[in-house]
CSV table of C-alpha atoms and ligand atoms in Angstrom, one decimal:
chain,number,residue,atom,x,y,z
A,1,UNK,CA,157.8,54.7,190.2
A,2,UNK,CA,154.4,54.0,191.8
A,3,UNK,CA,154.3,50.4,190.5
A,4,UNK,CA,157.5,49.7,192.4
A,5,UNK,CA,156.3,51.3,195.6
A,6,UNK,CA,153.2,49.1,195.3
A,7,UNK,CA,155.4,46.0,194.6
A,8,UNK,CA,153.6,45.3,191.3
A,9,UNK,CA,155.0,42.8,188.9
A,10,UNK,CA,152.4,43.1,186.2
A,11,UNK,CA,150.1,45.9,185.0
A,12,UNK,CA,147.1,44.9,183.0
A,13,UNK,CA,146.2,47.0,180.0
A,14,UNK,CA,142.4,46.6,179.9
A,15,UNK,CA,139.8,47.2,177.1
A,16,UNK,CA,136.3,46.0,176.4
A,17,UNK,CA,135.5,44.6,173.0
A,18,UNK,CA,132.5,44.7,170.8
A,19,UNK,CA,131.4,41.5,172.4
A,20,UNK,CA,131.3,43.1,175.8
A,21,UNK,CA,134.2,40.9,177.0
A,22,UNK,CA,136.9,42.6,179.1
A,23,UNK,CA,140.3,41.6,177.8
A,24,UNK,CA,143.8,42.6,178.7
A,25,UNK,CA,147.5,42.3,177.9
A,26,UNK,CA,149.8,42.8,180.9
A,27,UNK,CA,153.2,44.5,180.9
A,28,UNK,CA,156.0,43.2,183.2
A,29,UNK,CA,158.0,45.7,185.2
A,30,UNK,CA,160.7,45.5,182.5
A,31,UNK,CA,159.8,48.0,179.9
A,32,UNK,CA,156.7,49.2,181.7
A,33,UNK,CA,157.6,52.9,181.5
A,34,UNK,CA,157.8,52.7,177.7
A,35,UNK,CA,154.6,50.8,177.4
A,36,UNK,CA,152.8,53.2,179.7
A,37,UNK,CA,153.7,55.9,177.2
A,38,UNK,CA,153.6,54.1,173.9
A,39,UNK,CA,151.1,51.4,174.6
A,40,UNK,CA,151.2,47.7,173.8
A,41,UNK,CA,150.9,46.3,170.4
A,42,UNK,CA,147.6,44.4,169.5
A,43,UNK,CA,146.4,42.8,166.4
A,44,UNK,CA,143.7,44.8,164.6
A,45,UNK,CA,141.7,41.6,164.5
A,46,UNK,CA,140.7,41.7,168.2
A,47,UNK,CA,137.9,44.2,167.5
A,48,UNK,CA,136.3,41.7,165.1
A,49,UNK,CA,136.4,38.9,167.6
A,50,UNK,CA,133.0,37.7,168.9
A,51,UNK,CA,132.1,36.3,172.4
A,52,UNK,CA,133.1,32.8,171.2
A,53,UNK,CA,136.6,33.9,170.0
A,54,UNK,CA,135.5,33.5,166.5
A,55,UNK,CA,137.1,36.1,164.2
A,56,UNK,CA,134.6,37.8,162.0
A,57,UNK,CA,135.3,39.1,158.5
A,58,UNK,CA,135.5,42.8,158.8
A,59,UNK,CA,137.4,45.0,156.4
A,60,UNK,CA,140.8,46.0,157.9
A,61,UNK,CA,140.5,43.7,160.9
A,62,UNK,CA,142.2,40.6,159.7
A,63,UNK,CA,145.6,39.0,160.4
A,64,UNK,CA,147.6,41.9,159.0
A,65,UNK,CA,148.1,45.1,161.1
A,66,UNK,CA,148.4,46.4,164.6
A,67,UNK,CA,147.0,49.0,166.9
A,68,UNK,CA,148.5,50.2,170.2
A,69,UNK,CA,146.5,49.9,173.4
A,70,UNK,CA,147.6,53.1,175.0
A,71,UNK,CA,146.8,53.7,178.7
A,72,UNK,CA,145.1,56.7,180.3
A,73,UNK,CA,147.5,57.0,183.2
A,74,UNK,CA,144.7,58.7,185.3
A,75,UNK,CA,143.0,55.3,185.5
A,76,UNK,CA,146.0,53.4,187.0
A,77,UNK,CA,145.1,51.2,190.0
A,78,UNK,CA,146.6,48.4,192.0
A,79,UNK,CA,144.3,45.5,191.9
A,80,UNK,CA,143.5,44.2,195.5
A,81,UNK,CA,142.1,40.9,194.2
A,82,UNK,CA,145.1,40.0,192.0
A,83,UNK,CA,148.6,39.4,193.5
A,84,UNK,CA,151.1,42.2,192.7
A,85,UNK,CA,149.0,43.3,189.7
A,86,UNK,CA,147.8,46.7,188.6
A,87,UNK,CA,145.5,47.9,185.8
A,88,UNK,CA,145.0,50.8,183.4
A,89,UNK,CA,142.2,51.5,181.0
A,90,UNK,CA,143.3,52.0,177.4
A,91,UNK,CA,142.4,53.6,174.1
A,92,UNK,CA,143.0,51.8,170.8
A,93,UNK,CA,145.3,54.0,168.8
A,94,UNK,CA,146.5,53.6,165.2
A,95,UNK,CA,150.2,53.5,164.5
A,96,UNK,CA,149.9,57.2,163.5
A,97,UNK,CA,149.1,58.1,167.1
A,98,UNK,CA,145.4,58.9,166.4
A,99,UNK,CA,142.5,57.0,167.9
A,100,UNK,CA,141.6,54.0,165.8
A,101,UNK,CA,138.2,54.5,164.3
A,102,UNK,CA,137.0,51.3,166.1
A,103,UNK,CA,138.1,52.5,169.5
A,104,UNK,CA,135.0,52.4,171.8
A,105,UNK,CA,136.5,54.6,174.5
A,106,UNK,CA,137.4,57.2,171.9
A,107,UNK,CA,133.8,57.0,170.6
A,108,UNK,CA,132.5,57.9,174.0
A,109,UNK,CA,135.0,60.8,174.3
A,110,UNK,CA,133.8,62.1,171.0
A,111,UNK,CA,130.2,62.1,172.3
A,112,UNK,CA,131.3,63.7,175.6
A,113,UNK,CA,133.0,66.4,173.4
A,114,UNK,CA,129.7,67.0,171.6
A,115,UNK,CA,128.1,67.7,175.0
A,116,UNK,CA,131.0,69.9,176.1
A,117,UNK,CA,130.3,72.2,173.1
A,118,UNK,CA,127.1,72.9,174.9
A,119,UNK,CA,128.8,73.2,178.4
A,120,UNK,CA,127.2,69.8,179.3
A,121,UNK,CA,128.6,66.7,181.0
A,122,UNK,CA,126.6,63.5,181.1
A,123,UNK,CA,127.0,62.0,184.6
A,124,UNK,CA,126.1,58.3,184.8
A,125,UNK,CA,126.0,55.5,187.4
A,126,UNK,CA,125.8,51.8,186.8
A,127,UNK,CA,123.8,49.6,189.1
A,128,UNK,CA,125.1,46.1,188.7
A,129,UNK,CA,123.1,43.1,189.6
A,130,UNK,CA,125.0,39.8,189.6
A,131,UNK,CA,124.7,36.2,190.6
A,132,UNK,CA,127.0,34.5,193.1
A,133,UNK,CA,127.4,30.8,192.4
A,134,UNK,CA,129.3,27.7,193.1
A,135,UNK,CA,130.5,25.3,190.4
A,136,UNK,CA,129.0,21.9,191.2
A,137,UNK,CA,129.5,18.9,188.9
A,138,UNK,CA,130.1,21.1,185.9
A,139,UNK,CA,127.1,23.4,186.5
A,140,UNK,CA,126.6,26.6,188.5
A,141,UNK,CA,124.4,26.7,191.6
A,142,UNK,CA,123.4,29.9,193.3
A,143,UNK,CA,124.9,30.3,196.7
A,144,UNK,CA,121.4,30.8,198.3
A,145,UNK,CA,117.7,30.8,197.6
A,146,UNK,CA,117.2,33.8,199.8
A,147,UNK,CA,114.3,36.3,199.3
A,148,UNK,CA,114.4,39.8,197.9
A,149,UNK,CA,116.5,42.1,200.2
A,150,UNK,CA,116.5,39.3,202.8
A,151,UNK,CA,119.1,39.6,205.5
A,152,UNK,CA,119.5,35.9,205.2
A,153,UNK,CA,120.9,36.5,201.7
A,154,UNK,CA,123.0,39.3,203.1
A,155,UNK,CA,124.4,37.0,205.8
A,156,UNK,CA,125.2,34.2,203.3
A,157,UNK,CA,127.3,36.5,201.2
A,158,UNK,CA,128.7,38.8,203.8
A,159,UNK,CA,132.3,37.7,203.6
A,160,UNK,CA,132.3,38.0,199.9
A,161,UNK,CA,130.6,41.4,200.0
A,162,UNK,CA,133.0,42.7,202.6
A,163,UNK,CA,136.0,41.8,200.5
A,164,UNK,CA,134.2,43.2,197.4
A,165,UNK,CA,133.5,46.6,199.0
A,166,UNK,CA,137.0,46.9,200.5
A,167,UNK,CA,138.6,46.0,197.1
A,168,UNK,CA,136.5,48.7,195.4
A,169,UNK,CA,137.4,51.2,198.1
A,170,UNK,CA,141.1,50.4,197.6
A,171,UNK,CA,140.6,51.3,193.9
A,172,UNK,CA,139.0,54.6,194.9
A,173,UNK,CA,135.5,53.3,193.9
A,174,UNK,CA,132.8,54.1,196.3
A,175,UNK,CA,129.7,52.0,196.8
A,176,UNK,CA,126.3,53.7,197.2
A,177,UNK,CA,124.2,50.7,198.2
A,178,UNK,CA,124.5,47.0,198.5
A,179,UNK,CA,121.7,44.4,198.9
A,180,UNK,CA,120.9,40.8,198.3
A,181,UNK,CA,118.5,41.0,195.3
A,182,UNK,CA,115.5,38.9,194.5
A,183,UNK,CA,117.1,36.1,192.5
A,184,UNK,CA,118.8,33.2,194.1
A,185,UNK,CA,122.4,34.2,194.9
A,186,UNK,CA,121.7,37.6,193.4
A,187,UNK,CA,123.5,40.7,194.6
A,188,UNK,CA,123.3,44.3,193.7
A,189,UNK,CA,125.8,47.1,194.2
A,190,UNK,CA,125.5,50.7,192.9
A,191,UNK,CA,128.3,53.2,192.2
A,192,UNK,CA,128.1,57.0,192.6
A,193,UNK,CA,127.6,58.9,189.4
A,194,UNK,CA,130.6,60.2,187.5
A,195,UNK,CA,131.3,61.9,184.2
A,196,UNK,CA,130.6,59.4,181.3
A,197,UNK,CA,134.1,58.2,180.5
A,198,UNK,CA,135.1,57.8,184.1
A,199,UNK,CA,131.8,56.0,184.8
A,200,UNK,CA,132.5,53.6,181.9
A,201,UNK,CA,136.1,53.0,183.0
A,202,UNK,CA,135.0,52.3,186.5
A,203,UNK,CA,132.3,49.9,185.2
A,204,UNK,CA,135.0,47.8,183.8
A,205,UNK,CA,136.9,47.9,187.1
A,206,UNK,CA,133.8,47.0,189.0
A,207,UNK,CA,133.0,44.0,186.7
A,208,UNK,CA,136.6,42.8,187.1
A,209,UNK,CA,136.4,43.2,190.9
A,210,UNK,CA,133.1,41.4,191.2
A,211,UNK,CA,134.5,38.4,189.5
A,212,UNK,CA,138.1,38.7,190.8
A,213,UNK,CA,137.0,38.7,194.4
A,214,UNK,CA,134.6,35.7,193.8
A,215,UNK,CA,137.4,33.7,192.2
A,216,UNK,CA,139.6,34.3,195.3
A,217,UNK,CA,136.9,32.9,197.4
A,218,UNK,CA,136.3,29.8,195.3
A,219,UNK,CA,133.0,31.2,193.9
A,220,UNK,CA,131.9,32.3,190.5
A,221,UNK,CA,130.2,35.7,190.0
A,222,UNK,CA,128.2,36.1,186.8
A,223,UNK,CA,126.9,39.4,185.4
A,224,UNK,CA,125.2,37.5,182.6
A,225,UNK,CA,121.7,39.0,181.9
A,226,UNK,CA,119.8,35.8,182.5
A,227,UNK,CA,122.0,33.3,184.2
A,228,UNK,CA,119.3,30.7,184.9
A,229,UNK,CA,116.1,30.6,182.9
A,230,UNK,CA,113.7,30.5,185.9
A,231,UNK,CA,115.4,32.9,188.2
A,232,UNK,CA,115.4,36.8,188.1
A,233,UNK,CA,117.8,38.3,185.5
A,234,UNK,CA,120.7,40.6,186.1
A,235,UNK,CA,120.1,44.2,185.0
A,236,UNK,CA,122.7,46.9,184.9
A,237,UNK,CA,120.5,49.9,185.1
A,238,UNK,CA,122.1,53.1,184.0
A,239,UNK,CA,121.2,56.3,185.8
A,240,UNK,CA,122.1,59.5,184.0
A,241,UNK,CA,121.7,63.3,184.1
A,242,UNK,CA,123.2,66.3,182.4
A,243,UNK,CA,125.4,68.7,184.3
A,244,UNK,CA,126.9,72.1,183.8
A,245,UNK,CA,129.6,72.4,186.5
A,246,UNK,CA,127.7,71.9,189.7
A,247,UNK,CA,124.3,72.6,188.2
A,248,UNK,CA,122.1,69.7,187.2
A,249,UNK,CA,120.5,70.7,184.0
A,250,UNK,CA,117.9,67.9,184.2
A,251,UNK,CA,116.4,69.8,187.1
A,252,UNK,CA,113.8,72.6,187.0
A,253,UNK,CA,111.7,73.0,190.1
A,254,UNK,CA,109.0,74.7,188.1
A,255,UNK,CA,109.1,72.1,185.2
A,256,UNK,CA,106.7,69.3,184.8
A,257,UNK,CA,107.8,66.5,187.2
A,258,UNK,CA,110.7,68.7,188.2
A,259,UNK,CA,112.4,68.1,184.8
A,260,UNK,CA,113.8,70.9,182.6
A,261,UNK,CA,112.6,71.3,179.1
A,262,UNK,CA,116.1,70.2,178.0
A,263,UNK,CA,115.8,67.0,180.1
A,264,UNK,CA,112.5,66.2,178.5
A,265,UNK,CA,113.8,66.5,175.0
A,266,UNK,CA,116.9,64.5,175.9
A,267,UNK,CA,114.7,61.7,177.4
A,268,UNK,CA,112.4,61.9,174.4
A,269,UNK,CA,115.5,61.3,172.2
A,270,UNK,CA,116.5,58.3,174.3
A,271,UNK,CA,112.9,56.9,174.1
A,272,UNK,CA,112.8,57.5,170.3
A,273,UNK,CA,116.0,55.6,169.7
A,274,UNK,CA,115.5,52.9,172.3
A,275,UNK,CA,115.0,50.0,169.9
A,276,UNK,CA,118.4,50.6,168.3
A,277,UNK,CA,120.0,51.6,171.6
A,278,UNK,CA,119.0,48.2,173.1
A,279,UNK,CA,121.6,46.7,170.7
A,280,UNK,CA,124.2,48.7,172.6
A,281,UNK,CA,122.8,48.5,176.2
A,282,UNK,CA,121.3,45.0,176.2
A,283,UNK,CA,123.5,43.6,173.4
A,284,UNK,CA,123.8,39.8,173.9
A,285,UNK,CA,121.8,36.8,172.8
A,286,UNK,CA,121.1,36.2,176.5
A,287,UNK,CA,120.0,39.8,177.1
A,288,UNK,CA,116.6,39.0,175.4
A,289,UNK,CA,115.8,36.3,177.9
A,290,UNK,CA,116.0,39.0,180.6
A,291,UNK,CA,114.3,41.8,178.6
A,292,UNK,CA,110.8,40.4,178.9
A,293,UNK,CA,107.5,41.7,180.3
A,294,UNK,CA,106.9,41.7,184.0
A,295,UNK,CA,110.5,41.2,184.9
A,296,UNK,CA,111.1,44.8,185.9
A,297,UNK,CA,113.5,45.1,183.1
A,298,UNK,CA,111.4,47.4,180.9
A,299,UNK,CA,110.2,45.4,177.8
A,300,UNK,CA,107.8,47.9,176.3
A,301,UNK,CA,108.9,51.3,174.9
A,302,UNK,CA,107.5,53.9,177.4
A,303,UNK,CA,108.6,56.1,180.2
A,304,UNK,CA,107.2,56.8,183.6
A,305,UNK,CA,107.8,58.3,187.1
A,306,UNK,CA,109.0,55.5,189.3
A,307,UNK,CA,107.5,52.9,187.0
A,308,UNK,CA,109.7,49.9,187.2
A,309,UNK,CA,108.1,48.3,184.2
A,310,UNK,CA,109.2,51.3,182.1
A,311,UNK,CA,112.6,51.0,180.4
A,312,UNK,CA,113.0,54.7,181.1
A,313,UNK,CA,112.2,55.6,184.6
A,314,UNK,CA,112.4,59.1,186.0
A,315,UNK,CA,113.4,58.4,189.6
A,316,UNK,CA,111.6,60.3,192.4
A,317,UNK,CA,113.9,62.9,194.0
A,318,UNK,CA,115.3,62.8,197.5
A,319,UNK,CA,113.7,65.4,199.7
A,320,UNK,CA,116.3,68.1,200.5
A,321,UNK,CA,118.5,67.0,197.6
A,322,UNK,CA,116.0,67.6,194.8
A,323,UNK,CA,118.5,69.0,192.3
A,324,UNK,CA,121.3,66.6,193.1
A,325,UNK,CA,119.0,63.6,192.9
A,326,UNK,CA,117.1,64.4,189.7
A,327,UNK,CA,118.0,61.7,187.2
A,328,UNK,CA,116.6,59.1,184.7
A,329,UNK,CA,117.2,55.4,184.8
A,330,UNK,CA,117.6,53.2,181.7
A,331,UNK,CA,116.5,49.8,182.8
A,332,UNK,CA,116.8,48.1,179.4
A,333,UNK,CA,120.5,47.6,180.0
A,334,UNK,CA,122.7,44.8,181.3
A,335,UNK,CA,126.4,44.3,182.1
A,336,UNK,CA,127.1,42.3,178.9
A,337,UNK,CA,127.3,45.8,177.3
A,338,UNK,CA,130.4,47.6,176.4
A,339,UNK,CA,129.8,50.6,178.8
A,340,UNK,CA,131.6,53.1,176.5
A,341,UNK,CA,129.2,52.2,173.6
A,342,UNK,CA,126.2,52.1,175.9
A,343,UNK,CA,126.8,55.7,177.2
A,344,UNK,CA,127.9,56.9,173.7
A,345,UNK,CA,124.5,55.7,172.5
A,346,UNK,CA,122.6,57.4,175.3
A,347,UNK,CA,124.3,60.7,174.5
A,348,UNK,CA,123.7,60.4,170.8
A,349,UNK,CA,120.1,59.5,171.3
A,350,UNK,CA,119.5,62.3,173.9
A,351,UNK,CA,121.3,64.9,171.8
A,352,UNK,CA,119.2,64.0,168.8
A,353,UNK,CA,116.1,64.5,171.0
A,354,UNK,CA,117.4,68.0,172.0
A,355,UNK,CA,118.3,68.9,168.4
A,356,UNK,CA,115.1,67.7,166.9
A,357,UNK,CA,113.0,69.2,169.7
A,358,UNK,CA,111.5,65.9,170.4
A,359,UNK,CA,108.7,65.8,173.0
A,360,UNK,CA,108.0,63.1,175.6
A,361,UNK,CA,104.7,61.4,175.3
A,362,UNK,CA,102.5,61.1,178.4
A,363,UNK,CA,104.2,59.2,181.2
A,364,UNK,CA,102.9,55.7,181.8
A,365,UNK,CA,101.8,54.9,185.4
A,366,UNK,CA,100.9,51.2,184.9
A,367,UNK,CA,102.5,48.0,183.9
A,368,UNK,CA,102.1,48.0,180.1
A,369,UNK,CA,101.8,44.2,180.1
A,370,UNK,CA,98.5,44.5,181.9
A,371,UNK,CA,97.0,46.8,179.1
A,372,UNK,CA,95.2,45.5,176.1
A,373,UNK,CA,97.0,45.6,172.8
A,374,UNK,CA,94.6,48.4,171.7
A,375,UNK,CA,95.4,50.5,174.8
A,376,UNK,CA,99.1,50.1,174.3
A,377,UNK,CA,98.7,51.1,170.6
A,378,UNK,CA,96.7,54.1,171.5
A,379,UNK,CA,99.4,55.3,173.8
A,380,UNK,CA,102.2,54.5,171.3
A,381,UNK,CA,103.6,51.8,173.5
A,382,UNK,CA,105.4,49.1,171.4
A,383,UNK,CA,107.4,46.1,172.4
A,384,UNK,CA,111.2,46.6,172.4
A,385,UNK,CA,113.2,44.1,170.4
A,386,UNK,CA,112.5,40.6,171.5
A,387,UNK,CA,115.8,39.1,170.2
A,388,UNK,CA,119.4,40.2,169.8
A,389,UNK,CA,118.8,40.1,166.1
A,390,UNK,CA,115.8,42.5,166.2
A,391,UNK,CA,117.9,44.9,168.3
A,392,UNK,CA,120.7,44.7,165.8
A,393,UNK,CA,118.3,45.4,162.9
A,394,UNK,CA,117.1,48.5,164.8
A,395,UNK,CA,120.6,49.6,165.3
A,396,UNK,CA,121.5,49.2,161.7
A,397,UNK,CA,118.6,51.4,160.7
A,398,UNK,CA,119.3,54.1,163.3
A,399,UNK,CA,121.3,56.9,161.6
A,400,UNK,CA,121.9,58.9,164.8
A,401,UNK,CA,123.4,55.8,166.5
A,402,UNK,CA,125.4,54.8,163.4
A,403,UNK,CA,126.7,58.3,163.1
A,404,UNK,CA,127.8,58.3,166.8
A,405,UNK,CA,129.8,55.0,166.3
A,406,UNK,CA,131.1,55.9,162.9
A,407,UNK,CA,131.0,53.5,160.0
A,408,UNK,CA,134.1,51.4,160.9
A,409,UNK,CA,132.9,50.8,164.5
A,410,UNK,CA,129.3,50.2,163.4
A,411,UNK,CA,130.3,47.6,160.8
A,412,UNK,CA,132.6,45.8,163.3
A,413,UNK,CA,130.0,45.9,166.0
A,414,UNK,CA,127.2,44.6,163.9
A,415,UNK,CA,129.4,41.8,162.5
A,416,UNK,CA,130.5,40.6,165.9
A,417,UNK,CA,127.1,40.7,167.5
A,418,UNK,CA,125.3,39.2,164.5
A,419,UNK,CA,127.7,36.3,164.5
A,420,UNK,CA,126.8,35.6,168.1
A,421,UNK,CA,123.1,35.6,167.2
A,422,UNK,CA,123.8,33.1,164.4
A,423,UNK,CA,125.6,30.7,166.7
A,424,UNK,CA,123.4,30.9,169.8
A,425,UNK,CA,120.1,30.9,168.0
A,426,UNK,CA,121.1,27.5,166.6
A,427,UNK,CA,122.1,26.1,170.0
A,428,UNK,CA,120.2,25.0,173.0
A,429,UNK,CA,119.8,26.5,176.4
A,430,UNK,CA,122.8,24.7,177.9
A,431,UNK,CA,125.0,26.1,175.2
A,432,UNK,CA,123.6,29.6,175.8
A,433,UNK,CA,124.3,29.3,179.5
A,434,UNK,CA,127.8,28.0,179.0
A,435,UNK,CA,128.4,30.9,176.6
A,436,UNK,CA,127.3,33.6,178.9
A,437,UNK,CA,127.5,32.6,182.6
A,438,UNK,CA,131.2,32.5,183.0
A,439,UNK,CA,131.9,35.1,180.2
A,440,UNK,CA,130.2,38.2,181.7
B,501,LIG,N1,116.4,42.2,188.1
B,501,LIG,C1,115.7,43.2,187.4
B,501,LIG,C2,116.3,43.5,186.0
B,501,LIG,O1,116.6,42.5,185.4
B,501,LIG,C3,115.6,44.5,188.1
B,501,LIG,C4,115.0,44.5,189.5
B,501,LIG,C5,115.0,45.9,190.1
B,501,LIG,O2,116.0,46.3,190.6
B,501,LIG,O3,114.1,46.7,189.9
B,501,LIG,O4,116.5,44.5,185.6
B,502,LIG,MG1,117.8,45.8,191.5
């Protein structure tokens, strides 16, 4: 088998929990064939575990009972940054062989199926920003203090980035662009767009590779949304568009701004549901120290063409590739999200926009933070949630998003994330940093 040809000793069965943590159990070579088919047993409790490994009380997710983490063999990879190790992405399946109601990857598949009924595919790309740091005397220091897009920053991290890009290439994951971002030690890599489930699978592999390569080089890479209070935060902007085979249904050359009517309703849905969606796309306690005005993260609910203070930005097209490059960017997103849930939420919100015939308000061509409160009010611009708790309140009141997740997943998700709010809101900044820096 392929694992033998590649000399693998362990294959990691990966999943991402409600806390956004990527976890795994690995199979040895002995019994691997059986586990690739039947999965590995896992306690039902894991989906009620928060980002501090504190088990929350959720019905049916206690000490009794098992699911199987069953791999999608299409996702198999050898891991260049881990000796003789491979990985597969998994679904959480009940013992009856059906997807467990709490399975996030299955949730995204359900939403992709809803689109498929309309001959649509959501294609998405994640743009990961992250901080490269060294551990010094028990704290983390950025590897440089280089300026935005500075080639000095590029030079400082060139050996790391070379190994990162080659490790991704070996896993069949292309890199569109790389640069040293504004924050100290901050890097950004973007992936090409892919159908939603594949994009989310690869987002897990990219996060693993970013950290795995850093660890090999004696560094720490953090995808935490706000690794240091006074330095630019790490976004994970999500670019998306709707496709029918090779046709981009977001694109209409004669439509306003080059957008189809369908795209406008879909985006209106995303905008409408944005407060609750934030609980899925910017879901951590630490996320709300990034999602603030004038940080280019999109703190006020609005949309605009190439407006980097709008959480929903319609990106300008590339000349000669107008159809191919038509897409929207959700900036109110970071890599502490479970990418399956983030994309499931985007689809649910967008489809609700289409089904309700929602209309986009006027685009905003200014930084909303520079407007008076009255001006913002007259344009319907409101602040997005300012805390994890506010976002979770919005999610718990959002029927379209709750329906997309289903009741079991909704309850588990809210319990896990609310418990993190309870713990971190009582702690200090050092506790928050410790709880996010090395965990995302
Ligand atoms: N670092 C910013 C964020 O937190 C984004 C900067 C940019 O790429 O526009 O989202
Ligand atoms: Mg950036």
